[in-house]
Coordinates of C-alpha atoms and ligand atoms in Angstrom, one line a residue:
M244 CA -44.6 -9.8 25.1
V245 CA -46.4 -9.8 21.8
S246 CA -47.5 -13.3 20.8
V247 CA -48.4 -13.8 17.2
K248 CA -50.8 -16.7 16.7
L249 CA -50.8 -18.2 13.2
L250 CA -53.7 -20.3 12.1
L251 CA -52.9 -22.3 9.1
S252 CA -55.3 -24.6 7.3
L253 CA -53.5 -27.9 6.8
G254 CA -55.9 -28.8 4.0
A255 CA -53.8 -27.9 0.9
S256 CA -50.5 -29.4 2.0
L257 CA -51.9 -32.6 3.4
A258 CA -54.3 -33.2 0.5
L259 CA -51.2 -33.1 -1.9
A260 CA -49.4 -35.8 0.1
S261 CA -52.2 -38.4 0.2
P262 CA -55.3 -39.7 -1.4
I263 CA -57.3 -38.7 1.7
S264 CA -58.0 -35.1 2.6
P265 CA -58.3 -34.0 6.2
P266 CA -61.8 -33.7 7.7
P267 CA -63.1 -30.2 6.9
N268 CA -63.2 -27.7 9.8
S269 CA -61.5 -29.9 12.2
L270 CA -57.9 -29.5 11.2
L271 CA -56.3 -26.3 12.3
L272 CA -52.6 -26.0 12.9
T273 CA -51.6 -23.6 15.5
R274 CA -48.1 -22.4 16.0
D275 CA -47.0 -19.6 18.3
V276 CA -44.4 -17.9 16.1
A277 CA -43.1 -15.6 18.8
Q278 CA -42.0 -18.5 21.1
F279 CA -40.4 -20.6 18.3
N280 CA -36.9 -21.8 19.3
A281 CA -34.9 -23.2 16.5
S282 CA -32.9 -25.5 18.9
H283 CA -36.1 -27.2 20.1
P284 CA -37.7 -30.3 18.5
N285 CA -41.0 -29.7 16.6
I286 CA -43.7 -31.8 18.2
T287 CA -47.2 -32.0 16.6
I288 CA -50.1 -32.6 19.0
F289 CA -53.2 -34.2 17.5
A290 CA -56.1 -33.5 19.8
T291 CA -59.1 -35.9 19.8
G292 CA -61.0 -34.7 22.9
G293 CA -61.6 -36.7 26.1
T294 CA -61.2 -35.8 29.8
I295 CA -57.9 -34.0 29.2
A296 CA -60.1 -31.4 27.3
G297 CA -63.0 -31.9 29.7
S298 CA -64.9 -29.2 31.6
A299 CA -67.1 -29.6 34.7
G300 CA -69.3 -27.2 36.7
S301 CA -67.2 -27.3 39.8
S302 CA -63.7 -28.1 41.0
D303 CA -64.8 -31.1 43.1
Q304 CA -66.5 -32.8 40.1
T305 CA -64.4 -35.6 38.7
T306 CA -67.2 -37.6 37.0
G307 CA -70.2 -36.7 34.9
Y308 CA -68.5 -33.8 33.2
Q309 CA -68.4 -32.9 29.5
A310 CA -65.5 -34.5 27.7
G311 CA -63.9 -32.8 24.7
A312 CA -65.0 -29.2 25.7
L313 CA -61.7 -27.5 25.2
G314 CA -59.8 -26.9 22.0
V315 CA -56.1 -27.8 21.5
D316 CA -55.2 -24.1 21.6
I317 CA -56.4 -23.9 25.2
L318 CA -54.6 -27.1 26.1
I319 CA -51.3 -25.8 24.8
K320 CA -51.8 -22.3 26.3
A321 CA -52.5 -23.9 29.7
V322 CA -49.1 -25.4 29.8
P323 CA -46.5 -22.7 28.7
Q324 CA -43.7 -25.0 29.9
L325 CA -44.3 -27.0 26.7
W326 CA -42.2 -24.3 25.0
N327 CA -39.3 -25.1 27.3
V328 CA -38.9 -28.5 25.6
S329 CA -40.4 -28.2 22.2
N330 CA -42.1 -26.1 19.5
P331 CA -45.6 -27.5 19.9
T332 CA -48.0 -27.4 17.0
G333 CA -51.7 -28.3 17.7
V334 CA -54.0 -30.1 15.3
Q335 CA -57.6 -30.3 16.3
F336 CA -58.4 -33.7 14.7
A337 CA -61.6 -34.3 16.7
N338 CA -63.1 -33.3 20.0
V339 CA -65.1 -36.1 21.4
G340 CA -65.3 -38.6 24.3
S341 CA -63.2 -41.7 23.5
S342 CA -66.2 -43.9 23.2
E343 CA -67.1 -42.0 20.0
I344 CA -63.9 -42.9 18.3
T345 CA -64.5 -45.5 15.5
P346 CA -62.2 -47.6 13.3
A347 CA -62.9 -45.3 10.4
I348 CA -61.7 -42.3 12.5
L349 CA -58.6 -44.2 13.5
L350 CA -57.8 -44.9 9.8
N351 CA -57.9 -41.1 9.2
L352 CA -55.9 -40.4 12.3
T353 CA -53.1 -42.9 11.6
R354 CA -52.6 -41.6 8.1
L355 CA -52.4 -38.0 9.2
V356 CA -49.9 -39.0 11.9
Q357 CA -47.8 -41.0 9.5
Q358 CA -47.8 -38.0 7.1
E359 CA -46.6 -35.8 9.9
L360 CA -43.9 -38.2 11.0
D361 CA -42.7 -38.5 7.4
K362 CA -41.9 -34.8 7.4
P363 CA -38.2 -34.2 8.3
E364 CA -39.1 -31.1 10.3
C365 CA -41.3 -33.1 12.7
Q366 CA -39.4 -34.8 15.5
G367 CA -42.3 -36.5 17.3
V368 CA -46.1 -36.7 17.7
V369 CA -48.4 -36.6 20.7
V370 CA -52.1 -37.7 20.5
T371 CA -54.4 -36.5 23.3
H372 CA -57.3 -38.9 23.8
G373 CA -60.1 -39.9 26.2
T374 CA -58.8 -42.6 28.5
D375 CA -61.7 -45.1 28.2
T376 CA -60.6 -46.4 24.8
L377 CA -57.1 -44.8 24.8
E378 CA -55.5 -48.3 24.8
E379 CA -57.4 -49.2 21.6
T380 CA -56.3 -46.1 19.7
A381 CA -52.7 -46.4 21.0
F382 CA -52.6 -50.1 19.9
F383 CA -54.1 -49.3 16.5
L384 CA -51.5 -46.6 15.9
D385 CA -48.7 -48.9 17.1
V386 CA -49.5 -51.6 14.5
T387 CA -50.2 -49.2 11.6
L388 CA -47.4 -46.6 11.9
R389 CA -43.9 -47.1 10.7
T390 CA -41.5 -44.7 12.3
E391 CA -38.5 -44.4 14.5
K392 CA -39.8 -41.1 15.9
P393 CA -41.6 -41.1 19.3
V394 CA -45.4 -41.2 19.2
V395 CA -47.0 -40.7 22.6
V396 CA -50.7 -41.1 23.4
V397 CA -51.9 -39.2 26.5
G398 CA -55.0 -38.5 28.4
A399 CA -56.2 -37.4 31.8
M400 CA -58.4 -38.9 34.5
R401 CA -59.7 -35.5 35.9
P402 CA -61.2 -32.7 33.8
A403 CA -59.3 -29.5 33.4
T404 CA -61.7 -27.8 35.9
A405 CA -61.0 -30.3 38.7
I406 CA -58.8 -29.6 41.7
S407 CA -55.5 -31.5 41.0
A408 CA -56.3 -31.9 37.4
D409 CA -53.8 -34.3 35.9
G410 CA -54.1 -33.1 32.2
P411 CA -51.5 -30.3 32.2
I412 CA -48.7 -32.4 33.8
N413 CA -49.6 -35.4 31.6
L414 CA -49.5 -33.3 28.5
L415 CA -46.1 -31.8 29.5
E416 CA -44.7 -35.2 30.2
A417 CA -46.0 -36.6 26.9
V418 CA -44.5 -33.8 24.9
T419 CA -41.3 -34.1 26.9
V420 CA -41.1 -37.8 26.0
A421 CA -42.0 -37.2 22.4
A422 CA -39.2 -34.5 22.2
S423 CA -36.6 -36.8 23.8
P424 CA -34.1 -38.6 21.5
A425 CA -34.0 -41.5 24.0
A426 CA -37.7 -42.2 23.2
R427 CA -37.0 -43.1 19.6
G428 CA -37.4 -46.6 18.3
R429 CA -39.8 -47.8 21.1
G430 CA -43.1 -47.9 19.2
V431 CA -46.1 -46.0 20.3
M432 CA -46.1 -45.1 24.0
V433 CA -48.7 -44.2 26.6
V434 CA -47.8 -41.5 29.1
L435 CA -49.9 -40.8 32.2
N436 CA -49.2 -40.5 35.9
D437 CA -45.4 -40.2 35.5
R438 CA -45.2 -43.6 33.7
I439 CA -44.0 -44.4 30.2
A440 CA -45.6 -47.6 28.9
S441 CA -45.7 -49.6 25.6
A442 CA -49.0 -49.1 23.8
Y443 CA -48.8 -52.7 22.7
Y444 CA -49.4 -54.1 26.2
T445 CA -50.9 -51.3 28.3
T446 CA -54.4 -51.4 29.5
K447 CA -56.7 -49.3 31.6
T448 CA -57.0 -51.0 35.0
Q449 CA -59.0 -48.6 37.1
A450 CA -62.2 -46.8 36.2
N451 CA -61.6 -43.6 38.3
A452 CA -58.1 -43.2 39.7
P453 CA -55.3 -41.4 37.9
D454 CA -53.0 -44.4 38.5
T455 CA -54.7 -46.6 35.9
F456 CA -52.7 -47.4 32.8
K457 CA -50.6 -50.5 33.4
S458 CA -49.2 -53.6 31.9
Y459 CA -48.6 -55.8 34.9
E460 CA -46.6 -58.6 33.2
Q461 CA -44.5 -56.6 30.7
G462 CA -44.1 -53.6 33.0
F463 CA -43.3 -50.0 32.2
L464 CA -40.7 -48.7 29.8
G465 CA -39.7 -45.9 32.1
Y466 CA -40.6 -43.1 34.5
L467 CA -40.7 -39.3 34.6
L468 CA -38.7 -37.8 37.4
N469 CA -39.1 -34.0 37.7
I470 CA -40.6 -34.2 34.2
K471 CA -37.5 -35.8 32.7
P472 CA -37.9 -39.2 31.1
I473 CA -35.8 -42.0 32.5
F474 CA -35.9 -45.2 30.5
Y475 CA -35.3 -48.6 32.2
F476 CA -34.2 -50.3 29.0
S477 CA -32.6 -49.5 25.6
P478 CA -35.0 -49.0 22.7
A479 CA -36.8 -52.2 21.8
L480 CA -40.1 -53.2 20.2
P481 CA -42.5 -55.9 21.5
V482 CA -41.6 -59.3 20.1
G483 CA -43.8 -60.3 17.2
K484 CA -45.5 -56.8 16.8
P485 CA -47.0 -56.8 13.4
Y486 CA -47.2 -53.9 10.9
F487 CA -50.3 -53.3 8.8
N488 CA -50.0 -50.7 6.0
V489 CA -53.4 -49.0 5.9
T490 CA -52.3 -46.1 3.6
E491 CA -54.9 -47.2 1.0
T492 CA -57.3 -49.2 3.2
A493 CA -60.9 -47.9 2.7
A494 CA -62.9 -47.7 5.9
E495 CA -65.4 -50.2 4.4
L496 CA -62.6 -52.7 4.1
L497 CA -62.1 -52.9 7.9
P498 CA -64.5 -55.7 8.6
Q499 CA -66.8 -55.8 11.6
V500 CA -65.4 -57.9 14.5
D501 CA -67.4 -58.3 17.6
I502 CA -66.4 -59.3 21.1
L503 CA -68.3 -61.9 23.1
Y504 CA -67.9 -62.4 26.8
G505 CA -67.4 -65.7 28.5
Y506 CA -69.2 -66.7 31.7
Q507 CA -70.9 -69.7 33.3
G508 CA -73.9 -70.8 31.1
L509 CA -73.1 -68.3 28.4
D510 CA -75.7 -68.1 25.6
P511 CA -74.2 -69.8 22.4
K512 CA -76.8 -68.0 20.2
L513 CA -75.1 -64.6 20.7
A514 CA -72.2 -65.8 18.3
A515 CA -74.7 -66.5 15.5
A516 CA -76.5 -63.2 16.2
A517 CA -73.3 -61.3 15.8
V518 CA -72.5 -63.0 12.5
A519 CA -76.1 -62.4 11.3
G520 CA -75.5 -58.8 12.2
G521 CA -72.5 -58.6 9.9
A522 CA -69.5 -59.8 12.0
R523 CA -66.8 -61.4 9.9
G524 CA -64.8 -62.1 13.0
L525 CA -65.4 -62.8 16.7
V526 CA -63.1 -62.3 19.6
C527 CA -64.1 -64.5 22.6
T528 CA -63.2 -63.1 26.0
G529 CA -62.6 -66.6 27.4
M530 CA -62.6 -67.8 30.9
G531 CA -59.1 -68.5 32.3
A532 CA -56.7 -69.2 29.4
G533 CA -59.5 -68.8 26.9
S534 CA -61.9 -71.6 27.8
W535 CA -65.4 -71.6 26.4
T536 CA -68.5 -73.8 27.1
A537 CA -69.0 -76.9 25.0
P538 CA -72.3 -75.7 23.4
G539 CA -70.6 -72.4 22.8
Q540 CA -67.7 -74.1 21.0
Q541 CA -70.0 -76.1 18.9
A542 CA -71.9 -72.9 17.8
L543 CA -68.5 -71.3 16.9
A544 CA -67.3 -74.3 15.0
R545 CA -70.5 -74.2 12.9
L546 CA -70.0 -70.5 12.1
I547 CA -66.4 -71.2 11.1
T548 CA -67.5 -74.0 8.7
E549 CA -70.6 -72.4 7.3
H550 CA -69.6 -68.7 7.2
G551 CA -65.8 -68.7 7.3
T552 CA -66.0 -66.6 10.5
A553 CA -62.6 -65.9 12.0
V554 CA -62.6 -66.7 15.7
V555 CA -59.9 -65.6 18.2
F556 CA -59.9 -66.5 21.9
S557 CA -58.5 -64.0 24.4
R558 CA -59.1 -64.0 28.2
R559 CA -61.2 -62.2 30.7
T560 CA -58.4 -62.4 33.3
M561 CA -56.1 -59.3 33.4
D562 CA -53.1 -61.0 32.0
G563 CA -51.8 -64.2 30.5
Y564 CA -51.3 -66.2 27.3
V565 CA -54.0 -67.9 25.3
G566 CA -52.4 -70.5 23.1
S567 CA -53.4 -72.6 20.0
R568 CA -56.7 -74.5 20.2
Q569 CA -58.9 -76.8 18.2
V570 CA -61.5 -74.2 17.3
G571 CA -60.2 -70.7 16.2
Y572 CA -56.9 -69.1 17.2
G573 CA -55.5 -68.1 20.6
A574 CA -54.8 -64.4 21.0
G575 CA -51.4 -64.9 22.7
F576 CA -50.8 -62.1 25.1
L577 CA -53.4 -59.7 23.5
N578 CA -56.4 -58.7 25.5
P579 CA -59.8 -58.8 23.7
Q580 CA -59.9 -55.2 22.5
K581 CA -56.3 -55.4 21.1
A582 CA -57.0 -58.8 19.6
R583 CA -60.1 -57.3 17.9
Y584 CA -58.1 -54.6 16.1
T585 CA -55.4 -57.2 15.1
L586 CA -58.1 -59.4 13.7
M587 CA -59.8 -56.6 11.8
L588 CA -56.5 -55.5 10.2
A589 CA -55.5 -59.1 9.4
L590 CA -58.9 -59.8 7.8
S591 CA -58.7 -56.6 5.7
A592 CA -55.1 -57.5 4.7
G593 CA -56.5 -60.9 3.5
Y594 CA -54.6 -63.1 5.9
G595 CA -55.2 -66.9 5.4
D596 CA -55.3 -69.6 8.1
E597 CA -51.5 -70.1 8.4
Q598 CA -50.8 -66.3 8.6
M599 CA -53.5 -65.9 11.2
R600 CA -52.0 -68.7 13.3
T601 CA -48.5 -67.1 13.0
L602 CA -49.8 -63.6 13.8
F603 CA -51.7 -64.6 16.9
E604 CA -50.0 -67.6 18.3
S605 CA -46.2 -67.1 17.8
Ligands
LIG769 C1 -62.0 -39.5 7.0 O1 -61.5 -38.5 6.1 C2 -62.2 -38.4 4.9 C3 -61.5 -37.4 4.0 O2 -61.4 -36.2 4.6 C4 -63.6 -37.9 5.3 O3 -64.4 -37.7 4.1 C5 -64.3 -38.9 6.2 O4 -65.5 -38.3 6.7 C6 -63.4 -39.1 7.4 N1 -64.0 -40.2 8.2 C7 -64.3 -40.1 9.5 C8 -65.0 -41.3 10.0 O5 -64.0 -39.1 10.1
LIG770 C1 -33.8 -22.0 23.1 O1 -33.6 -23.3 23.6 C2 -32.3 -23.5 24.1 C3 -32.1 -24.9 24.5 O2 -33.2 -25.3 25.3 C4 -32.1 -22.5 25.3 O3 -30.8 -22.7 25.8 C5 -32.3 -21.1 24.8 O4 -32.3 -20.2 25.9 C6 -33.7 -21.0 24.2 N1 -33.8 -19.7 23.6 C7 -34.8 -18.8 24.0 C8 -34.9 -17.5 23.2 O5 -35.7 -19.1 24.8
LIG771 C1 -40.1 -22.6 31.3 O1 -41.3 -22.0 31.0 C2 -41.7 -21.0 31.9 C3 -43.1 -20.5 31.5 O2 -43.1 -20.2 30.1 C4 -40.7 -19.9 32.0 O3 -41.1 -18.9 33.0 C5 -39.4 -20.5 32.4 O4 -38.3 -19.5 32.4 C6 -39.0 -21.6 31.5 N1 -37.8 -22.3 32.1 C7 -36.8 -22.7 31.3 C8 -35.7 -23.4 32.0 O5 -36.7 -22.4 30.1
LIG772 C1 -38.9 -27.1 13.1 O1 -39.9 -26.4 12.2 C2 -39.4 -25.3 11.6 C3 -40.5 -24.6 10.8 O2 -41.2 -25.6 10.1 C4 -38.2 -25.6 10.7 O3 -37.7 -24.5 10.1 C5 -37.1 -26.3 11.5 O4 -36.1 -26.8 10.7 C6 -37.7 -27.5 12.3 N1 -36.7 -28.0 13.2 C7 -36.2 -29.2 13.1 C8 -35.2 -29.6 14.1 O5 -36.5 -30.0 12.2
LIG773 C1 -47.5 -48.4 2.5 O1 -48.2 -48.4 1.3 C2 -48.0 -47.2 0.4 C3 -48.8 -47.4 -0.8 O2 -49.9 -48.2 -0.7 C4 -46.6 -47.1 0.1 O3 -46.4 -45.9 -0.6 C5 -45.8 -47.0 1.4 O4 -44.4 -46.9 1.1 C6 -46.0 -48.2 2.3 N1 -45.4 -48.0 3.6 C7 -44.5 -48.9 4.1 C8 -43.9 -48.5 5.4 O5 -44.4 -50.0 3.6

């Protein structure tokens, strides 16, 4: 069978639609024309790198490998079954380990994904990503995209070269979910290890094992059985999920927000050091339901008064709610890394005290 591979530079078409232009060299759109099936949904896969594109020296190596070694073409070629459920198109957005992803990169990514979703000929989007910060990207996309179409973030815990690599099945499951009409109207989802989860709540719970993305309290949205999605509930969005329009937000307008960790005898000076280093906001990973030491709270209260620092308290426990407090805001159900992006976006949108309280605590 002759397969014609078409490489189209996205540059021209995307530049027309938006004030930003795509990063040079990194945006190639691949579509296998020979396998195009008009009755299948068109799914665009934005590849960012990570273990799912990782390569190691031997099949028993599942740590210490090079993340982001394989291109999106290779990922798609490795799973021909993608063509059974979709017309996949690959966009090589980046190819890095997920610890290299920055807020500025996410701004570019969310705009490109929104542009793609706004096209009538696109039925859904998949983002491949390293798992270490996958939940941050998935959350950022969830609160900055406006769409009914499915958006699925996917990764792998084992590199492509490992025995029992999980990347190919995870990618097929992610594309299958993105191509499924039943997946519409559910916000951004995370698909790994046969589970479908809401990006808003899901967190990485295990450093090494494939069964790692979970939201213990809110649970999963569904399951994949024989690579067919089965949803437990009708489409719904998390209660109180905000939307931030970042179409015209310049990267410099996303302020620095740092995360501090709570522990016995914590050093109150770290908060002032963060603010001196440029932080406009702080997320405190509180003990229990957000508690902080008395000297630590005094230091924070001073920063709020003297520098207008925005302070949000989350928790170092896996789950739970942090409510309103005398100093700063409680993060509600958000974990520190999700509270951080929420605070960055709220600060850049110019939220005042009352709006912050409503955003975090209700
Ligand atoms: C975002 O996209 C713009 C426009 O293509 C580019 O100049 C900039 O370097 C990108 N930023 C990052 C962090 O990739
Ligand atoms: C196109 O997709 C439809 C629905 O999945 C399937 O029945 C049909 O066989 C496909 N056509 C080809 C040429 O593969
Ligand atoms: C699925 O894809 C595989 C590999 O391309 C192909 O051999 C198989 O016939 C396809 N199955 C269906 C049901 O289309
Ligand atoms: C899929 O993409 C092709 C090529 O851009 C387009 O002709 C077709 O209408 C699209 N399919 C759907 C269902 O939008
Ligand atoms: C976001 O803002 C842009 C212009 O800044 C506007 O064109 C677009 O419609 C807005 N999107 C939504 C969903 O409000």
